[in-house]
Coordinates of C-alpha atoms in Angstrom, one line a residue:
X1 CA 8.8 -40.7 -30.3
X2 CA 5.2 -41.0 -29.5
X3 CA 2.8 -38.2 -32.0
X4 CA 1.2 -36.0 -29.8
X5 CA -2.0 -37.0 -28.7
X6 CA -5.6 -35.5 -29.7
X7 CA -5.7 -32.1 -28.3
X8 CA -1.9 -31.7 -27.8
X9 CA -0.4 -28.4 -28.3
X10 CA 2.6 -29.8 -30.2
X11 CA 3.9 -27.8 -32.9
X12 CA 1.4 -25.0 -32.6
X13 CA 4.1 -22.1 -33.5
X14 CA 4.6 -24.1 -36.6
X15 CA 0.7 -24.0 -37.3
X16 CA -1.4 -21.8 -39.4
X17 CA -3.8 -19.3 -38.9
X18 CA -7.2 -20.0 -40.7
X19 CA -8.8 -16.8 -42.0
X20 CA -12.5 -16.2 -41.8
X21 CA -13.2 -16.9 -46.0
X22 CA -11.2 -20.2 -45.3
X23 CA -13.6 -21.1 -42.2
X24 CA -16.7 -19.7 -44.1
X25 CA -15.7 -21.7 -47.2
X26 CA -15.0 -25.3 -44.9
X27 CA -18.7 -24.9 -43.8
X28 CA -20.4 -24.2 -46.9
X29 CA -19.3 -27.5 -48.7
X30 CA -19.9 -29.4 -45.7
X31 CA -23.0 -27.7 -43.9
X32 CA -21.1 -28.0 -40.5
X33 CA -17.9 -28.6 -38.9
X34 CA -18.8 -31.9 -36.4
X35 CA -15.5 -31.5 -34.6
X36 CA -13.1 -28.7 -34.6
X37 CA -10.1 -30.9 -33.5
X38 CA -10.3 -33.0 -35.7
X39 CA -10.7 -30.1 -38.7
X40 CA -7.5 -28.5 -37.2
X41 CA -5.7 -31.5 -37.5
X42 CA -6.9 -32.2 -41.2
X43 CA -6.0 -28.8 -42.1
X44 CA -2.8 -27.7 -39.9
X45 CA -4.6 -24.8 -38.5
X46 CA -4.0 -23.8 -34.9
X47 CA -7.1 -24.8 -33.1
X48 CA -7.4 -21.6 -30.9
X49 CA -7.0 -19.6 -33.4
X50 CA -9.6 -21.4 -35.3
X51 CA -12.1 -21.0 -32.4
X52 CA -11.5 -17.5 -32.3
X53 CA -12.7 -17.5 -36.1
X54 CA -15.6 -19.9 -34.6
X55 CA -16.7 -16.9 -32.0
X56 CA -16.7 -14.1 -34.4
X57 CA -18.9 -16.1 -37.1
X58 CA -21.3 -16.4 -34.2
X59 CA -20.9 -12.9 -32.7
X60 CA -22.7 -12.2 -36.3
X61 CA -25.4 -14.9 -35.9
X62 CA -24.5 -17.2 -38.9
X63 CA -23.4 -20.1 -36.7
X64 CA -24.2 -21.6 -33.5
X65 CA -22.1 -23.7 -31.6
X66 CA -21.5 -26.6 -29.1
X67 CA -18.8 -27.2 -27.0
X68 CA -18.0 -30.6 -25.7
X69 CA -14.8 -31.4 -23.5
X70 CA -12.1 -34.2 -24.7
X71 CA -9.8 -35.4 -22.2
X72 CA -6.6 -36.8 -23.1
X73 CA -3.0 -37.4 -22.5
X74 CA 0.4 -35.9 -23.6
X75 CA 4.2 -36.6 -23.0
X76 CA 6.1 -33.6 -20.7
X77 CA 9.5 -31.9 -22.1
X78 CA 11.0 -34.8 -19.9
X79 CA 8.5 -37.3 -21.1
X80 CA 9.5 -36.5 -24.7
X81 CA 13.0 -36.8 -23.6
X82 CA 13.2 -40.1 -22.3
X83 CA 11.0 -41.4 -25.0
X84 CA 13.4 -40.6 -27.7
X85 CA 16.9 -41.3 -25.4
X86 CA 15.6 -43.3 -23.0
X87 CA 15.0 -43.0 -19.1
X88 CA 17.3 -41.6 -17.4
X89 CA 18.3 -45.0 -15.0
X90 CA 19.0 -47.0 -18.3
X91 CA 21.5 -44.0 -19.4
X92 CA 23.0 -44.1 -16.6
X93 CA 23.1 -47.9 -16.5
X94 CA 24.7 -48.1 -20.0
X95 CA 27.5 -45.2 -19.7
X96 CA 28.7 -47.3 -16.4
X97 CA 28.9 -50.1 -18.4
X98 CA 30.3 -48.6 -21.6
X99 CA 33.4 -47.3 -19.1
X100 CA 33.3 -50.3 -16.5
X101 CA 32.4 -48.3 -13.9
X102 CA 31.9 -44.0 -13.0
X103 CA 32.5 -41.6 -10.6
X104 CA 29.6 -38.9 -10.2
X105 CA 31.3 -36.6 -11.2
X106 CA 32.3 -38.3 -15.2
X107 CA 28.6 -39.3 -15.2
X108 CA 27.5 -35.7 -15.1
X109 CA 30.1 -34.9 -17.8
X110 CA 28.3 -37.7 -20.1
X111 CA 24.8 -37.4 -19.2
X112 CA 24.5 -33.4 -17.6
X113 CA 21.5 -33.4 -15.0
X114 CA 20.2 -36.5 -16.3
X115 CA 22.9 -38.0 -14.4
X116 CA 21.8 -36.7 -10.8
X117 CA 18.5 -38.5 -11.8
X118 CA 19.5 -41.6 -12.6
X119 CA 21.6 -42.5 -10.4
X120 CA 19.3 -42.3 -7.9
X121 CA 16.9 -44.3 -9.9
X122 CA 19.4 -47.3 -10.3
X123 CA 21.0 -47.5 -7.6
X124 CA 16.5 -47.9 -5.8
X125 CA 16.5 -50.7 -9.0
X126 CA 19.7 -51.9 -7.6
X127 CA 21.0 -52.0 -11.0
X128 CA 24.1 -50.1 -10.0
X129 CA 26.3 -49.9 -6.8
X130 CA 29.6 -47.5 -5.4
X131 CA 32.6 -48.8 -3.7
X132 CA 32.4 -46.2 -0.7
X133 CA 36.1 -45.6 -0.7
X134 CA 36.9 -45.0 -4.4
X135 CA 33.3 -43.5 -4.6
X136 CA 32.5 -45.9 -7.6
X137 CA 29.7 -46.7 -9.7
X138 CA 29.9 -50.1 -11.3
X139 CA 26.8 -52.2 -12.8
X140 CA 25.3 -55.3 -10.8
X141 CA 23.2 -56.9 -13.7
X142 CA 24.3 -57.5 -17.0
X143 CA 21.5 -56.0 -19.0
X144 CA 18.4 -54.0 -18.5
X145 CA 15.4 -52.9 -20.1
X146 CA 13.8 -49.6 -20.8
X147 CA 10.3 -50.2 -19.6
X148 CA 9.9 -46.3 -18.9
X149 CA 10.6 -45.6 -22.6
X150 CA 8.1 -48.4 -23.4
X151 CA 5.5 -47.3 -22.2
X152 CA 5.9 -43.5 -23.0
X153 CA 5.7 -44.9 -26.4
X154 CA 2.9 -47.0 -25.7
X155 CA 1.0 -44.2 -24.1
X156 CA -2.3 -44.5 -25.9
X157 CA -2.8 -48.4 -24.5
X158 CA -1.0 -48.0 -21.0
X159 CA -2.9 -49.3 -17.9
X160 CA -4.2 -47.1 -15.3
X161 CA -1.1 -47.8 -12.9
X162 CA 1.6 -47.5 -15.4
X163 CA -0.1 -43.9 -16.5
X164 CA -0.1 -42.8 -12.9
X165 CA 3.8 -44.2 -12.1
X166 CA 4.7 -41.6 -15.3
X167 CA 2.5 -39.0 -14.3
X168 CA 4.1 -39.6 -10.4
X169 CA 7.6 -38.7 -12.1
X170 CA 6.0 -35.9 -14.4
X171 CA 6.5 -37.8 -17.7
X172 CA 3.0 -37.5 -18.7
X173 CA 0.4 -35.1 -18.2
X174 CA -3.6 -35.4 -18.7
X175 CA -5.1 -32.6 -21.0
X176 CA -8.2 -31.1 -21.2
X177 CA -9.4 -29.3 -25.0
X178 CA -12.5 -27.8 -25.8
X179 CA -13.6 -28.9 -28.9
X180 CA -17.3 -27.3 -31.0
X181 CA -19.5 -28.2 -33.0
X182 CA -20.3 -25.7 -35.5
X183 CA -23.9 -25.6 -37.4
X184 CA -25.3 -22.8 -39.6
X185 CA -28.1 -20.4 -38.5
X186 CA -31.0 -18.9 -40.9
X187 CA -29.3 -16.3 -41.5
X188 CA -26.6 -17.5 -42.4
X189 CA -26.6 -16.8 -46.6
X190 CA -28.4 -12.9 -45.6
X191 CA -25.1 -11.8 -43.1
X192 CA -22.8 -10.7 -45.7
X193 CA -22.1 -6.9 -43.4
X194 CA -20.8 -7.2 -40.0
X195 CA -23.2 -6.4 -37.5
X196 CA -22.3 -3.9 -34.9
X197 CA -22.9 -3.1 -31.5
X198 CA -23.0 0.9 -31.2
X199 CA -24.2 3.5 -33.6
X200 CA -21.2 5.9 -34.5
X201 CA -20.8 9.5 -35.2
X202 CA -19.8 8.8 -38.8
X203 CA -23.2 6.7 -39.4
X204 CA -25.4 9.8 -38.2
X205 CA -23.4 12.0 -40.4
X206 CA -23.9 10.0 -43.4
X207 CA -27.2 8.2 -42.7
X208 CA -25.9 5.0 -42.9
X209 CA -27.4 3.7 -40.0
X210 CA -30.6 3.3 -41.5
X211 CA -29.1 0.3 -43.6
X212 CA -26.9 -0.6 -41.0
X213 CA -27.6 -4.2 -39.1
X214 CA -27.2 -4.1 -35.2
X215 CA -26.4 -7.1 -32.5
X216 CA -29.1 -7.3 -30.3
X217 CA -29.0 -5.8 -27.3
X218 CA -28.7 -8.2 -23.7
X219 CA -30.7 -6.5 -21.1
X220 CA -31.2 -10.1 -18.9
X221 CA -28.0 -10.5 -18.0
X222 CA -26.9 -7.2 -16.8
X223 CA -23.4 -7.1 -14.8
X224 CA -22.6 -3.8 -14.6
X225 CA -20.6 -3.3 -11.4
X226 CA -22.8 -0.6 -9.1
X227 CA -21.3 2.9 -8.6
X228 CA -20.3 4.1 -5.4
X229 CA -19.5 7.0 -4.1
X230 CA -16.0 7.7 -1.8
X231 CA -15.7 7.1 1.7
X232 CA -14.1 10.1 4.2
X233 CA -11.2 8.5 5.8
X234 CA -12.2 8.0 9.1
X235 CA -9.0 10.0 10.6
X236 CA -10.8 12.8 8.3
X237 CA -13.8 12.2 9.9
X238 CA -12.6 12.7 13.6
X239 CA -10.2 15.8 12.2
X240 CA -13.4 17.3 10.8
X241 CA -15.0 17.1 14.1
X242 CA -12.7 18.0 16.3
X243 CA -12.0 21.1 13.7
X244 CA -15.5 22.1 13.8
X245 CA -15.8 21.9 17.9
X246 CA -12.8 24.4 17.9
X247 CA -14.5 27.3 15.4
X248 CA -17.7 26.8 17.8
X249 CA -15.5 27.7 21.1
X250 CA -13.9 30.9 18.8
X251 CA -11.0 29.4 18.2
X252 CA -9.1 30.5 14.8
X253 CA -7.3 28.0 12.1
X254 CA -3.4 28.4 11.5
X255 CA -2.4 28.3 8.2
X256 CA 0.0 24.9 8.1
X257 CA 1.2 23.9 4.9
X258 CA 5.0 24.6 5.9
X259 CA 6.3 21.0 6.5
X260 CA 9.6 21.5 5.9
X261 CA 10.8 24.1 8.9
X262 CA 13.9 24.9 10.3
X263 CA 15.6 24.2 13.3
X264 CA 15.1 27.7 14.7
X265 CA 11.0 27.8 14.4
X266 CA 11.4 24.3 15.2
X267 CA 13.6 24.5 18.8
X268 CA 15.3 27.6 19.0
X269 CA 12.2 30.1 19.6
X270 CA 10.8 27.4 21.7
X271 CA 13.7 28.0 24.0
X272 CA 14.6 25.0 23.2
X273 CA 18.5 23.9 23.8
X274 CA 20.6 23.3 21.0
X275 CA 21.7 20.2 23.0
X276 CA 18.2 18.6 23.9
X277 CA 17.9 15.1 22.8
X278 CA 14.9 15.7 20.5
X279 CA 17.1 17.9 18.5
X280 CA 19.3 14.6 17.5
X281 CA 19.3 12.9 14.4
X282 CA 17.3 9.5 16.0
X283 CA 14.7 12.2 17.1
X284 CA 14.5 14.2 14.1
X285 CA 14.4 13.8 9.9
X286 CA 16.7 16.3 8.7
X287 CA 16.4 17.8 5.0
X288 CA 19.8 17.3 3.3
X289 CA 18.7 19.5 0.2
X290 CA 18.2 22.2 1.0
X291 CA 19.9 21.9 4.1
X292 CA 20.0 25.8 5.4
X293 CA 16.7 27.5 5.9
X294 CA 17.2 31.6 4.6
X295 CA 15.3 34.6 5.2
X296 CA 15.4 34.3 9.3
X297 CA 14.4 37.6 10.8
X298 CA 17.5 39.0 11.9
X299 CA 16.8 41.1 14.5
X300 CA 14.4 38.4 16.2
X301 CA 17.5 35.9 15.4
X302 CA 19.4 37.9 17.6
X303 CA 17.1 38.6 20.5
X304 CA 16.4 34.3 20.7
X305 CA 20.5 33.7 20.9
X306 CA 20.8 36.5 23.6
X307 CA 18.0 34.8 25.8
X308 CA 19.5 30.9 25.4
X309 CA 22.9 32.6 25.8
X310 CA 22.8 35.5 28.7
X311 CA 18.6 34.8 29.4
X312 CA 16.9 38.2 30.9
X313 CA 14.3 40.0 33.1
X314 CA 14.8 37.4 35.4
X315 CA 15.9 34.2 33.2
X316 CA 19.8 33.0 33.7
X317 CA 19.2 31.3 29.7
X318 CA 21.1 27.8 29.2
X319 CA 24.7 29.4 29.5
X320 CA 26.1 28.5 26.4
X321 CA 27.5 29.1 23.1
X322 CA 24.2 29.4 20.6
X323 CA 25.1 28.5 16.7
X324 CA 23.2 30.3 13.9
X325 CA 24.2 27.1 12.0
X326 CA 22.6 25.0 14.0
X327 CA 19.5 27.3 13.8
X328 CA 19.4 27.3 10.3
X329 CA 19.4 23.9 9.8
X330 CA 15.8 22.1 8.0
X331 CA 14.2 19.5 8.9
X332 CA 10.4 18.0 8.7
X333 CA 8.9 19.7 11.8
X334 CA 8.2 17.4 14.7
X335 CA 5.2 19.1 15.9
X336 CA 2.9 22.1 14.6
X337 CA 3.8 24.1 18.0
X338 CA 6.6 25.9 15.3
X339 CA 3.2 26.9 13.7
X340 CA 2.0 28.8 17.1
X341 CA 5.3 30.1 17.6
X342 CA 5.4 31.9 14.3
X343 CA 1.9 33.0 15.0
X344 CA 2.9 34.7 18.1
X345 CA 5.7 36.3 16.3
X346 CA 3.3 37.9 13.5
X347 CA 1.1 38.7 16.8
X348 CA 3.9 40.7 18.5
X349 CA 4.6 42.4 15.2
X350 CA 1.5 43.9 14.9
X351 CA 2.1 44.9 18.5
X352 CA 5.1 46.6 17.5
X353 CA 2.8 48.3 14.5
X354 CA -0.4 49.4 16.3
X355 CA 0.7 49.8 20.0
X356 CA -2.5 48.0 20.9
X357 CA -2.9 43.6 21.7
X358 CA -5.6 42.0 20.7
X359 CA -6.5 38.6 22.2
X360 CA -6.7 36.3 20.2
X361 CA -7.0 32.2 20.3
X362 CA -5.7 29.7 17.4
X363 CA -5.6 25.9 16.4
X364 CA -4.0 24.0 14.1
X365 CA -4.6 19.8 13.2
X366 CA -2.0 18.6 10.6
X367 CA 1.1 16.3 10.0
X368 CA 4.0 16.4 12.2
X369 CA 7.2 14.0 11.6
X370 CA 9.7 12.4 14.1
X371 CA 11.9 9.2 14.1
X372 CA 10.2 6.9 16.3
X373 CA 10.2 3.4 16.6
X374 CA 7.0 1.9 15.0
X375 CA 5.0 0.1 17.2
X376 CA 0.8 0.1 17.9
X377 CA 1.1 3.7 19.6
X378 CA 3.6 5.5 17.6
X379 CA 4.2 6.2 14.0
X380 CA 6.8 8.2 12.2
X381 CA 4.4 10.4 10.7
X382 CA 1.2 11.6 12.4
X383 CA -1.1 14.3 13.3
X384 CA -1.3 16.8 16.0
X385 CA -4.3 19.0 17.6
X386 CA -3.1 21.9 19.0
X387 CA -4.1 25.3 20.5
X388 CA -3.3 28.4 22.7
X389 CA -4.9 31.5 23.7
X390 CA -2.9 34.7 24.3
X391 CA -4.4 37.3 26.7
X392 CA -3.6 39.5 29.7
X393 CA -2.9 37.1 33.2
X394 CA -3.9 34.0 32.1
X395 CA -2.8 31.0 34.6
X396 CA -3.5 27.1 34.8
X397 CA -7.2 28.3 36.2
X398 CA -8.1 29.2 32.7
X399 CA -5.9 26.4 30.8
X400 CA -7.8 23.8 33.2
X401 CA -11.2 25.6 32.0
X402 CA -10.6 25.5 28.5
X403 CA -9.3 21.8 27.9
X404 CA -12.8 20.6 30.4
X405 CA -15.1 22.5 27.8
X406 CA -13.2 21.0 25.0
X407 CA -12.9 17.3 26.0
X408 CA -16.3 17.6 27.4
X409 CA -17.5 18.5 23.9
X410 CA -16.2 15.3 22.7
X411 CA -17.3 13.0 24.8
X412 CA -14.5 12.6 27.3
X413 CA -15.0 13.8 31.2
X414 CA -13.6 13.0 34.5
X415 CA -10.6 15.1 33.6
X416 CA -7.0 14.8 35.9
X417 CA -3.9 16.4 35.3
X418 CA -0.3 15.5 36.2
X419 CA 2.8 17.8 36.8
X420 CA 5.3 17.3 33.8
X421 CA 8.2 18.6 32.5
X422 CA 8.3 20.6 29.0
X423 CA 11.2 22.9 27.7
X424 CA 9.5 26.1 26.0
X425 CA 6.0 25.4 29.1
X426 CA 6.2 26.1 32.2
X427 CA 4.0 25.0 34.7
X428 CA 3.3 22.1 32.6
X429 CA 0.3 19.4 32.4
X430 CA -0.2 15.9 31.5
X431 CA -3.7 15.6 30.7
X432 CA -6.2 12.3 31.2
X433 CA -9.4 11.5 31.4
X434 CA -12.0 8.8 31.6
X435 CA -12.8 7.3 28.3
X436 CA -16.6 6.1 27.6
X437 CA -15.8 3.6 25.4
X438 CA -12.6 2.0 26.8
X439 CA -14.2 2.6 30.2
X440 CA -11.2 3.4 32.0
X441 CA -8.6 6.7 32.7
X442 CA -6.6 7.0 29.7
X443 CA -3.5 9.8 28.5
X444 CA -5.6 12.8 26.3
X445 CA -2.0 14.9 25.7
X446 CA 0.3 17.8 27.3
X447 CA -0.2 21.8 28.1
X448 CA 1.3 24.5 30.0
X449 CA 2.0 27.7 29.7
X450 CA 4.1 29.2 27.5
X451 CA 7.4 30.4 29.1
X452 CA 8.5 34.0 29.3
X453 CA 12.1 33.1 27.3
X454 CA 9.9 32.1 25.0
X455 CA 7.1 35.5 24.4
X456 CA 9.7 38.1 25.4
X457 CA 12.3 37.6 22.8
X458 CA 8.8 38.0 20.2
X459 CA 8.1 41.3 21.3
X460 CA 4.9 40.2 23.1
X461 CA 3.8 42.8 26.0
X462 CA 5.2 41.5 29.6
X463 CA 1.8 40.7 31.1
X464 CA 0.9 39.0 27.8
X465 CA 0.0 35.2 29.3
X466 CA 0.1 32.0 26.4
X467 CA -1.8 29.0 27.3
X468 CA -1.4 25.9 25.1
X469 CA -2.4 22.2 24.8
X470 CA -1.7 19.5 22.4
X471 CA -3.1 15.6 21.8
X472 CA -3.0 13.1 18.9
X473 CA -5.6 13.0 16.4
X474 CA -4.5 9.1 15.7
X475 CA -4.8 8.2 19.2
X476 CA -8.3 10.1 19.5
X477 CA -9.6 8.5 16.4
X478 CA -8.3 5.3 17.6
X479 CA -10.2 5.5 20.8
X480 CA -13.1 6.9 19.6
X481 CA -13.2 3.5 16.5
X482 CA -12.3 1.6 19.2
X483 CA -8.9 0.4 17.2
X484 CA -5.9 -1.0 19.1
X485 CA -3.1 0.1 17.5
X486 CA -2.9 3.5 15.3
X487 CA -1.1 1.6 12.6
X488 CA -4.3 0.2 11.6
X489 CA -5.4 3.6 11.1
X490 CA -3.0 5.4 9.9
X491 CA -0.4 3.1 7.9
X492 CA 0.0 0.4 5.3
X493 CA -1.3 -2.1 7.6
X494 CA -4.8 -0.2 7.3
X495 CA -7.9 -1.9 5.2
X496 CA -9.0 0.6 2.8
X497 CA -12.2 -1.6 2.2
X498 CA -12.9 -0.9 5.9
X499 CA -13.3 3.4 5.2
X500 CA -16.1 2.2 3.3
X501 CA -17.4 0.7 6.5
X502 CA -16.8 3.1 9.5
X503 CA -19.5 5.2 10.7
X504 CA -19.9 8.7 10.8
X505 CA -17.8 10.6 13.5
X506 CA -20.8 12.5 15.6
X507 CA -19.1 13.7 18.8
X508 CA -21.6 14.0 21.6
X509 CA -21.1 16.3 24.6
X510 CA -20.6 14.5 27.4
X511 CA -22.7 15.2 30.7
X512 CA -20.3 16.5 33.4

């Protein structure tokens, strides 16, 4: 087998580790160390290790070093291999001929996975062929020689083209060591304490530090990464906005830090079937633990079921058998309008308390869950602006009013409005407008007013008008960044660098 060549890492879990006193002791008696390769090899130290011992010295200024590259060459696992057993055509060669011919199959029983290899390699050398019907090996030369194995053992003298036919089949490899020269400094006799880098509590207590020797400070090559402050998200941004414009027009926040509702907040005092599609599983994440929500207001409860079952004052209801279970079951709500409706609740039971309604008008931005298919519009988590305003006779006149003042306030004018179809708002509104930035008519969000099924079962006074609306923060702050697809905002696919880069939301009202 071929020693390991200069620089090889041969052996070096067998190797020792030099201590600092055996360094420090190497150097006195010969002034230097001219190569530390070649003193690692004298003295069966591991070379890294040694350098390590090499850095520290100079960390405390007694030596100085140079570092000079050596390139050289060393045998693979598989190089080593075939040097000591040969390649792995010739093995296969010789255990053909030893049994006067082999299957595959009693090869790899011989020879393991140096069989697979060197079958192909003699049968390209066309030192082997198989009978294709007994699937065969048998020799077509009498005798052979290892050249491979040659010249892994000749690796110190081998030609350029042999080298790169070894290195081609991953015999050999080229290595590349680091080896120093190591010279003393003047101070190398006076460092006989460690010099350190910080002053430490225990010094100033004790007053060593006035004997104490410091490194020198670096103060030219400063790397120190630059501090920088956090970046607002730029959803944030737009929610911030959009929450400030809404206190200006007098508008009141919910509280909405209930995610988890129930089915009844949810659908059932939206007069919401218990058979609508939104209410399925594909439409709706449903909390198996724990799965019934408790403490439902009873006599409300009651009032909801008779107005889905019988209706009243005027409403026929849906006509059919209402389940408490069903209404009890949680879920992550799928829009913040269960935050309005329990608002109106607590509205009509002050009602209830005082005798006397106040007007009042609310908004709410936060999370909302459903099941959706991801795609560049929708996401299975978002969030949602919404808002109402209960008074006396409202109608569509005043809803209309209100969402132009909003949208106008950021940015957004030209509004239309399309009949739709909700279940707890009736009339209902699709709302769109022209967009400044994407130049074109594009879908804002949904309103109506709030259905009398809905108010009446609450308590609310019978002239007692809700108007609401509703749109997408994603898709506003989308539109407003100029962004494509939401996910890019609001998802794993988003660059985080790229918060650090947005600008600062600043809606301007438009001109009308």
């Amino acid at each position: 087998q071929v020693p390991p060549s200069r620089g090889g890492c041969s052996g070096v879990s067998a190797m020792a580790t030099p201590t600092k006193d055996e360094v420090v002791a190497v150097i006195e008696e010969k002034c230097e160390i001219a190569d530390s390769i070649q003193l690692s090899a004298e003295k069966g130290w591991d070379h890294d290790r040694l350098v390590g011992v090499i850095k520290s010295l100079q960390a405390d200024d007694r030596v100085t070093s140079t570092a000079s590259k050596i390139e050289g060459t060393k045998l693979t696992e598989e190089g080593e291999a075939c040097a000591k057993d040969g390649s792995p055509e010739v093995q296969v060669f010789n255990c053909i001929k030893s049994k006067g011919g082999a299957t595959q199959a009693e090869i790899d029983e011989v020879l393991g996975p140096v069989g697979k290899v060197g079958v192909g390699a003699a049968m390209k050398n066309r030192w082997v062929s198989m009978d294709k019907g007994t699937r065969k090996f048998t020799t077509s030369i009498g005798s052979v020689s290892d050249d491979v194995q040659n010249d892994l053992n000749a690796l110190k003298d081998l030609p350029k083209d042999k080298f790169e036919a070894l290195k081609k089949r991953k015999l050999v490899a080229l290595t590349s060591t680091t080896s120093f020269k190591v010279t003393k400094t003047d101070t190398w006799g006076a460092a006989k304490t460690k010099a350190v880098a910080e002053v430490s509590a225990e010094m100033i207590l004790k007053g060593t530090w006035k004997d104490q020797e410091f490194k020198p400070l670096n103060f030219n090559n400063v790397s120190g990464l630059r501090s920088r402050g956090g970046a607002l998200h730029p959803l944030m941004k737009v929610r911030s906005e959009i929450r400030n414009i809404l206190l200006l027009m007098g508008f009141e926040e919910m509280p909405t830090n209930q995610w988890v509702e129930s089915s009844f907040w949810n659908f059932d005092t939206l007069f919401q079937p218990q058979q609508h599609p939104a209410r399925d599983a594909h439409d709706t994440f449903f909390i198996s633990e724990p799965a019934r929500a408790q403490n439902l207001p009873q006599e409300y409860l009651e009032d909801v079921k008779n107005m889905h079952e019988k209706g009243g004052r005027g409403s026929t209801g849906w006509r059919y058998d209402w389940s408490e279970d069903e209404a009890r079951k949680n879920l992550l709500r799928t829009h913040t309008t269960s935050v309005s409706s329990r608002m109106l609740y607590k509205l009509a039971q002050e009602y209830k308390s005082s005798g006397v309604f106040t007007p009042r008008k609310y908004f709410s931005i936060d999370r909302v869950f459903r099941n959706e298919t991801l795609d560049h519009t929708h996401l299975a988590e978002f969030h949602q602006v919404e808002g109402f305003i209960a008074d006396r006779n409202l109608g569509l006149g005043h809803l209309i009013g209100v969402l132009k003042d909003f949208f106008l306030r950021i940015g957004v004018t030209q509004l239309r409005f399309k009949p739709a179809y909700n279940p707890y708002t009736e009339p209902s509104m699709e709302i769109f407008g022209y967009h400044p930035l994407l130049k074109k008519t594009v879908e804002l969000g949904n309103s109506g007013v709030f259905r009398p099924e809905m108010l009446l079962p609450m308590g609310l006074p019978e002239d007692v008008t809700v108007v609401a609306w509703g749109i997408g923060l994603e898709r506003t702050a989308a539109r407003m960044y100029n962004i494509k697809g939401i996910r890019e905002l609001f998802s794993a696919e988003q660059d985080v660098a790229e918060t650090r880069k947005k600008k600062m939301t600043w809606l301007q009202r438009a001109v009308e």
